[in-house]
Amino acid sequence: MGEIMRRSILAVCVVSLWFSFAGNAYAVYDLDPGRKIAWRAGLDTEGGIPYYPNVTCNGLDPTGASDSAAKINACISSAVPGTAVYLPSGTYRVNSHINMKSNRVLRGAGPAQTSIRLYNGAQINFNGGSKDGMGSNIPIVSGYVKGSTVLTLASAAGLATGDILSIFQDNDPALVNSLGCSWCGEDSGQHDIQQFAKVAGVAGNNVTISPGMYLTYSANPQIKKAPMSVRKAGLEDLKVELMTSNGWMIYSGFSAFNWLRNIESYNAGGSSGCAHVRLEFSFGWEIRDSYFHHGQNYGSGASYGVFLIFWNSAHKIENNRFYFLRHGVNFEGGGSGTAVLYNYFDAHREAEDPSYLNADLNPNHGPHPHMNLYEGNISAKITHDYTFGSSSHNTAYRNHVRGTRSVPPVSWGVWAIDTQAWNRYMNFVGNVLGMPSWTSGTAVANGQCGPPEPTAIRFGCDGQPGTYTDSLAYSTAVLHGNYDYVTDGVAIWAGADHVLKNSMYYDAKPGVGSWWCEETPWPPIGPDVPNLTNDIPAKRKQDGASCTIPYIKKPLPPYDIQLNK
């Protein structure tokens, strides 16, 4: 009997036995309330992404021969709030920034029909303020405990319903290690634990906030008002191409409740800090149903997919494809309350060593991302690194972390999940780690930075491969119900409750008419799922498989992996 067939039969038997016991012996498992939040992110807190009717932007050159930036900006500026500036089929050359405005969408005829080509460092710009426009620091007198929705301030003068607050504290050395990262947090190396919240009401010095506090603060908790004047703006149904070597393509600074939907973004910039999407000091973005692929080189800091840098909160990154990048989603310098859901990652690499299996999902690349959820993704590797410091209280739930990629070949670094030093109180629940082809290796490596590969999950090292420096990375983590292909089973149950929730984010399967494939089981991934893993909608789309998703009508055209305009 072939090895893969043997393992498949074994997996079915394990799942069958699991079901036979689950109904009788076990309760539904959940994380301790101190380790999670009630995740609601992106536009879910605002009633969903609105639909704005089209108003055609006329007088453009659809051949790409002449610059269309000024005319597109004029159409956006003159558009009535609540409408979409529509770019008909064509290729539009843009030599300077396109500046988005609140309550307006820039929409094309579809990524295969409408293309914006960016020259001379141009970007699509959601810029709603600056650090200089932030208010003064105001001490929080009380209410700074996890889950609290009312803060008592030293003064609430000048605050009103709808304002956005930054809530932060001084770095607590027991939890935060910034490794001297001077640009992290608010670009000072301080206040790395932070979240944004919207003011829901003001009564005297009591301010009601939404969402509530993610963590209990203890080190000089404060707030300041954050200027976010671009809100409820979107980019939909078009392709963006970077034609020059520098810059990021889609940029947000001090903006809230904006979105990207059904876009294709190609050829990210080749210098450090360049990304398809760069989010700075932003709140409640939704990035969905899109395709981010290829870059101009894969050196340090270049060719990221979605790059969350400095303060960010409550973004929702869902049902996207990230292909042939350095990292697909990368948190640096903070980020809290964000949900990374049901995305497909493949073919990522680092220029320094293309044979190394690098992280396509990187939930910590600098202090101090916390209370973020990554659920239902299919990726090669998840790494909480120690490059610029610490993170804590993040949750990986029902992901398939394959420990491999389609191209280029991998020869080392095959650790499906790598949780390095100073990553504390992490939660790993219900994931499937590795591939059926794994016939040997290490299930859990703690204290061994170069374990026999492949390795399902590694803890406590300070680099790749690095030196073992931190026993707390493992001892503070929750490992529960993760199926790995080294042991062909679940190596660790952290308690008697073996029944897993279908989702940490959704109360029920996304319904008919949503983005979910009717062909895909719910939940798609986990130790309790027949066959353990199923293709999520984003992977089906990447593979060109049919999928009943009403919003996206047909797959985007495939791209040769050597294509690099």
Coordinates of C-alpha atoms in Angstrom, one line a residue, residues 177-499:
N177 CA 10.9 43.8 23.9
S178 CA 11.4 46.3 21.1
L179 CA 15.0 45.4 20.3
G180 CA 15.8 49.1 19.8
C181 CA 13.2 49.4 16.9
S182 CA 13.1 53.2 16.7
W183 CA 10.4 53.3 14.0
C184 CA 8.0 50.9 15.7
G185 CA 4.8 51.9 17.6
E186 CA 4.3 55.6 16.9
D187 CA 7.7 55.9 15.3
S188 CA 9.5 56.4 18.5
G189 CA 10.2 52.8 19.8
Q190 CA 7.6 53.3 22.5
H191 CA 3.9 52.7 22.9
D192 CA 4.1 49.4 21.0
I193 CA 1.0 48.0 22.7
Q194 CA -1.9 50.0 21.2
Q195 CA -5.3 49.8 19.7
F196 CA -7.7 52.1 17.9
A197 CA -11.3 52.5 18.9
K198 CA -14.2 54.7 17.8
V199 CA -16.0 57.0 20.2
A200 CA -19.6 55.8 20.6
G201 CA -20.5 58.4 23.2
V202 CA -19.2 61.0 25.6
A203 CA -20.7 61.8 29.1
G204 CA -18.5 64.1 31.1
N205 CA -15.1 62.6 31.2
N206 CA -16.5 59.1 30.5
V207 CA -16.0 57.9 26.9
T208 CA -17.7 54.9 25.5
I209 CA -15.6 53.1 22.9
S210 CA -16.0 50.4 20.3
P211 CA -14.4 47.9 20.3
G212 CA -13.6 47.5 24.0
M213 CA -10.2 47.1 25.4
Y214 CA -8.2 44.3 23.9
L215 CA -5.8 44.0 26.9
T216 CA -5.6 45.2 30.5
Y217 CA -3.1 48.1 30.6
S218 CA -0.7 48.7 33.5
A219 CA 2.0 51.1 32.4
N220 CA 0.8 54.7 32.1
P221 CA -2.3 54.1 29.9
Q222 CA -3.3 57.1 27.7
I223 CA -5.3 58.1 24.7
K224 CA -4.9 60.6 21.9
K225 CA -7.3 61.6 19.1
A226 CA -6.3 60.2 15.7
P227 CA -7.1 62.3 12.6
M228 CA -8.7 59.9 10.1
S229 CA -10.5 62.1 7.6
V230 CA -10.7 59.5 4.7
R231 CA -13.4 57.0 5.6
K232 CA -15.8 54.7 3.7
A233 CA -13.8 54.8 0.5
G234 CA -13.0 51.8 -1.7
L235 CA -11.1 50.4 -4.7
E236 CA -12.9 47.8 -6.7
D237 CA -12.9 45.7 -9.8
L238 CA -9.6 46.7 -11.5
K239 CA -6.0 45.9 -11.9
V240 CA -3.1 47.9 -10.5
E241 CA 0.4 47.6 -12.0
L242 CA 3.6 49.2 -10.8
M243 CA 5.7 50.2 -13.8
T244 CA 8.7 51.7 -12.0
S245 CA 11.0 50.2 -9.4
N246 CA 10.1 52.2 -6.3
G247 CA 7.2 52.9 -4.1
W248 CA 4.2 51.1 -2.7
M249 CA 1.1 50.8 -4.8
I250 CA -1.9 51.3 -2.5
Y251 CA -1.3 53.4 0.6
S252 CA -3.3 54.2 3.7
G253 CA -2.2 56.6 6.3
F254 CA -4.6 57.7 9.1
S255 CA -7.7 56.4 7.4
A256 CA -10.6 54.2 8.6
F257 CA -13.3 51.8 7.4
N258 CA -12.0 51.7 3.8
W259 CA -11.8 48.7 1.5
L260 CA -10.3 46.9 -1.4
R261 CA -12.5 44.3 -3.2
N262 CA -11.8 42.3 -6.3
I263 CA -8.6 43.9 -7.4
E264 CA -5.5 42.4 -8.9
S265 CA -2.2 44.0 -7.9
Y266 CA 0.9 43.1 -9.9
N267 CA 4.7 43.8 -9.6
A268 CA 5.3 45.4 -6.1
G269 CA 8.3 47.7 -5.7
G270 CA 11.8 46.4 -5.2
S271 CA 13.1 48.6 -2.4
S272 CA 12.7 48.2 1.4
G273 CA 9.3 49.1 2.7
C274 CA 7.6 48.5 -0.7
A275 CA 4.4 46.5 -0.8
H276 CA 1.2 46.0 -2.8
V277 CA -0.7 47.5 0.1
R278 CA 0.9 49.5 2.9
L279 CA -1.3 50.3 6.0
E280 CA 0.1 52.9 8.4
F281 CA -1.9 54.3 11.4
S282 CA -5.1 52.8 10.0
F283 CA -8.3 51.3 11.5
G284 CA -10.9 48.9 10.3
W285 CA -9.9 48.3 6.7
E286 CA -11.3 45.4 4.7
I287 CA -9.1 43.8 2.0
R288 CA -10.9 40.9 0.3
D289 CA -11.5 38.8 -2.8
S290 CA -8.3 40.0 -4.4
Y291 CA -5.0 38.8 -6.0
F292 CA -1.6 40.2 -5.0
H293 CA 1.3 38.8 -6.9
H294 CA 4.9 39.2 -8.0
G295 CA 7.5 41.8 -7.2
Q296 CA 10.5 43.4 -8.6
N297 CA 12.9 41.7 -6.2
Y298 CA 12.7 39.7 -3.0
G299 CA 15.3 41.3 -0.9
S300 CA 14.8 42.5 2.6
G301 CA 11.7 44.6 3.0
A302 CA 10.6 44.4 -0.6
S303 CA 7.7 42.9 -2.5
Y304 CA 5.3 42.4 0.4
G305 CA 1.6 41.7 -0.1
V306 CA -0.2 43.5 2.7
F307 CA 2.2 45.3 5.0
L308 CA 0.8 46.6 8.3
I309 CA 3.4 48.9 9.8
F310 CA 3.2 51.2 12.9
W311 CA -0.2 51.4 14.6
N312 CA -3.0 49.5 13.0
S313 CA -6.2 47.9 14.4
A314 CA -9.2 45.8 13.4
H315 CA -8.4 45.1 9.8
K316 CA -10.1 42.2 8.0
I317 CA -8.0 40.4 5.3
E318 CA -10.1 37.7 3.8
N319 CA -10.4 35.5 0.7
N320 CA -7.3 36.8 -1.1
R321 CA -4.5 35.2 -3.0
F322 CA -0.9 36.0 -2.3
Y323 CA 1.6 34.6 -4.8
F324 CA 5.3 34.9 -5.6
L325 CA 6.1 37.6 -2.9
R326 CA 8.6 37.8 -0.1
H327 CA 5.8 37.8 2.5
G328 CA 2.1 37.8 1.9
V329 CA 0.9 39.5 5.1
N330 CA 3.4 41.1 7.4
F331 CA 2.9 42.9 10.8
E332 CA 5.7 45.3 11.7
G333 CA 5.7 47.8 14.5
G334 CA 2.4 46.8 16.1
G335 CA -1.1 45.8 15.0
S336 CA -4.0 44.6 17.1
G337 CA -7.5 43.0 16.7
T338 CA -6.9 42.1 13.0
A339 CA -8.4 39.0 11.4
V340 CA -6.6 37.3 8.6
L341 CA -9.1 34.8 7.2
Y342 CA -9.3 32.1 4.5
N343 CA -6.4 33.4 2.3
Y344 CA -4.2 31.3 0.0
F345 CA -0.4 31.8 0.0
D346 CA 2.1 30.2 -2.3
A347 CA 5.5 30.5 -4.0
H348 CA 7.0 33.1 -1.7
R349 CA 10.8 33.4 -1.4
E350 CA 13.7 35.5 0.0
A351 CA 16.4 36.7 -2.4
E352 CA 19.1 36.0 0.2
D353 CA 18.4 32.2 0.0
P354 CA 15.7 31.0 -2.3
S355 CA 16.1 27.5 -1.0
Y356 CA 14.9 28.5 2.5
L357 CA 11.2 28.1 3.4
N358 CA 10.4 31.7 4.4
A359 CA 7.2 32.9 6.0
D360 CA 4.3 33.8 3.7
L361 CA 2.2 34.7 6.8
N362 CA 4.3 36.7 9.2
P363 CA 2.2 37.8 12.2
N364 CA 5.1 39.4 14.0
H365 CA 8.0 41.2 12.4
G366 CA 8.2 43.9 15.1
P367 CA 6.7 44.9 18.4
H368 CA 4.0 44.4 19.5
P369 CA 1.2 42.7 17.4
H370 CA -1.4 41.3 19.7
M371 CA -4.9 39.8 19.8
N372 CA -4.8 39.1 16.1
L373 CA -6.5 36.0 14.6
Y374 CA -5.4 34.0 11.6
E375 CA -8.0 31.4 10.6
G376 CA -8.7 29.1 7.7
N377 CA -5.6 30.1 5.7
I378 CA -3.6 27.8 3.5
S379 CA 0.1 28.8 3.7
A380 CA 3.5 27.4 3.5
K381 CA 4.8 28.7 6.8
I382 CA 3.7 31.0 9.7
T383 CA 6.5 32.7 11.5
H384 CA 6.4 34.9 14.6
D385 CA 9.9 36.2 14.3
Y386 CA 12.2 38.0 16.7
T387 CA 13.7 40.4 14.0
F388 CA 12.5 43.6 15.7
G389 CA 11.0 42.2 18.9
S390 CA 8.0 40.8 20.7
S391 CA 4.4 39.9 20.2
S392 CA 1.7 38.2 22.3
H393 CA -1.9 36.9 22.5
N394 CA -2.2 35.9 18.8
T395 CA -4.3 32.9 17.7
A396 CA -3.8 30.5 14.8
Y397 CA -7.0 28.5 14.3
R398 CA -7.8 25.8 11.7
N399 CA -5.1 26.8 9.2
H400 CA -3.4 24.3 6.9
V401 CA 0.3 25.2 7.2
R402 CA 1.8 22.9 4.6
G403 CA 5.6 23.3 5.2
T404 CA 6.1 23.4 1.5
R405 CA 5.4 25.6 -1.6
S406 CA 5.0 25.0 -5.3
V407 CA 8.2 26.8 -6.3
P408 CA 11.1 27.2 -5.9
P409 CA 12.3 23.9 -4.3
V410 CA 12.9 24.0 -0.5
S411 CA 16.0 22.5 1.2
W412 CA 15.8 23.9 4.7
G413 CA 13.8 25.9 7.3
V414 CA 10.9 23.4 7.0
W415 CA 9.2 24.4 10.2
A416 CA 5.5 24.8 9.5
I417 CA 5.0 27.2 12.4
D418 CA 8.0 29.0 13.8
T419 CA 7.4 30.9 17.1
Q420 CA 10.7 32.6 18.0
A421 CA 11.9 34.3 21.2
W422 CA 9.7 36.9 22.9
N423 CA 6.5 35.7 21.3
R424 CA 4.3 34.9 24.4
Y425 CA 0.8 33.6 25.2
M426 CA 0.3 32.3 21.6
N427 CA -2.6 30.0 20.8
F428 CA -2.4 27.2 18.2
V429 CA -5.6 25.3 17.9
G430 CA -7.0 23.0 15.4
N431 CA -4.4 23.5 12.7
V432 CA -3.2 20.9 10.2
L433 CA 0.6 21.0 9.9
G434 CA 2.6 19.5 7.1
M435 CA 1.8 17.2 4.2
P436 CA 1.0 13.5 3.8
S437 CA 4.4 13.0 2.2
W438 CA 6.1 13.7 5.6
T439 CA 7.4 10.3 6.8
S440 CA 9.7 11.5 9.6
G441 CA 10.8 14.6 11.4
T442 CA 9.8 16.5 14.6
A443 CA 6.3 17.3 15.8
V444 CA 7.2 19.9 18.5
A445 CA 10.7 21.3 18.8
N446 CA 11.4 23.3 22.1
G447 CA 15.0 23.8 22.9
Q448 CA 16.3 22.6 19.6
C449 CA 16.8 25.3 16.8
G450 CA 18.0 22.8 14.2
P451 CA 15.6 19.9 14.8
P452 CA 15.2 17.0 12.3
E453 CA 13.1 18.4 9.5
P454 CA 10.4 18.6 8.6
T455 CA 9.1 20.1 11.9
A456 CA 5.5 20.8 12.6
I457 CA 6.1 23.6 15.2
R458 CA 9.3 25.2 16.6
F459 CA 9.7 27.4 19.7
G460 CA 12.1 29.8 21.4
C461 CA 14.9 30.5 18.9
D462 CA 16.2 34.0 18.1
G463 CA 16.5 33.6 14.3
Q464 CA 16.8 31.2 11.4
P465 CA 18.0 28.8 12.6
G466 CA 19.3 30.9 15.5
T467 CA 20.0 30.0 19.1
Y468 CA 17.5 28.8 21.7
T469 CA 17.0 31.8 24.1
D470 CA 13.4 31.7 25.4
S471 CA 11.6 28.9 27.2
L472 CA 8.5 31.1 27.7
A473 CA 7.6 31.0 24.0
Y474 CA 6.6 27.4 24.5
S475 CA 5.5 27.4 28.2
T476 CA 3.1 30.3 27.7
A477 CA 1.6 28.9 24.5
V478 CA -1.6 26.9 24.1
L479 CA -1.2 23.9 21.8
H480 CA -4.5 22.1 21.3
G481 CA -5.8 19.7 18.7
N482 CA -3.2 20.4 16.0
Y483 CA -3.0 17.5 13.6
D484 CA 0.6 17.0 12.3
Y485 CA 1.8 14.6 9.6
V486 CA 4.9 13.6 11.6
T487 CA 2.9 11.7 14.1
D488 CA -0.1 11.2 11.8
G489 CA -2.4 12.5 14.6
V490 CA -2.9 15.1 17.3
A491 CA 0.3 15.2 19.4
I492 CA -1.1 17.4 22.1
W493 CA -4.6 18.1 23.6
A494 CA -4.4 20.8 26.2
G495 CA -7.4 19.5 28.1
A496 CA -10.4 17.2 27.9
D497 CA -12.5 19.3 25.6
H498 CA -11.8 17.9 22.2
V499 CA -14.7 19.4 20.2

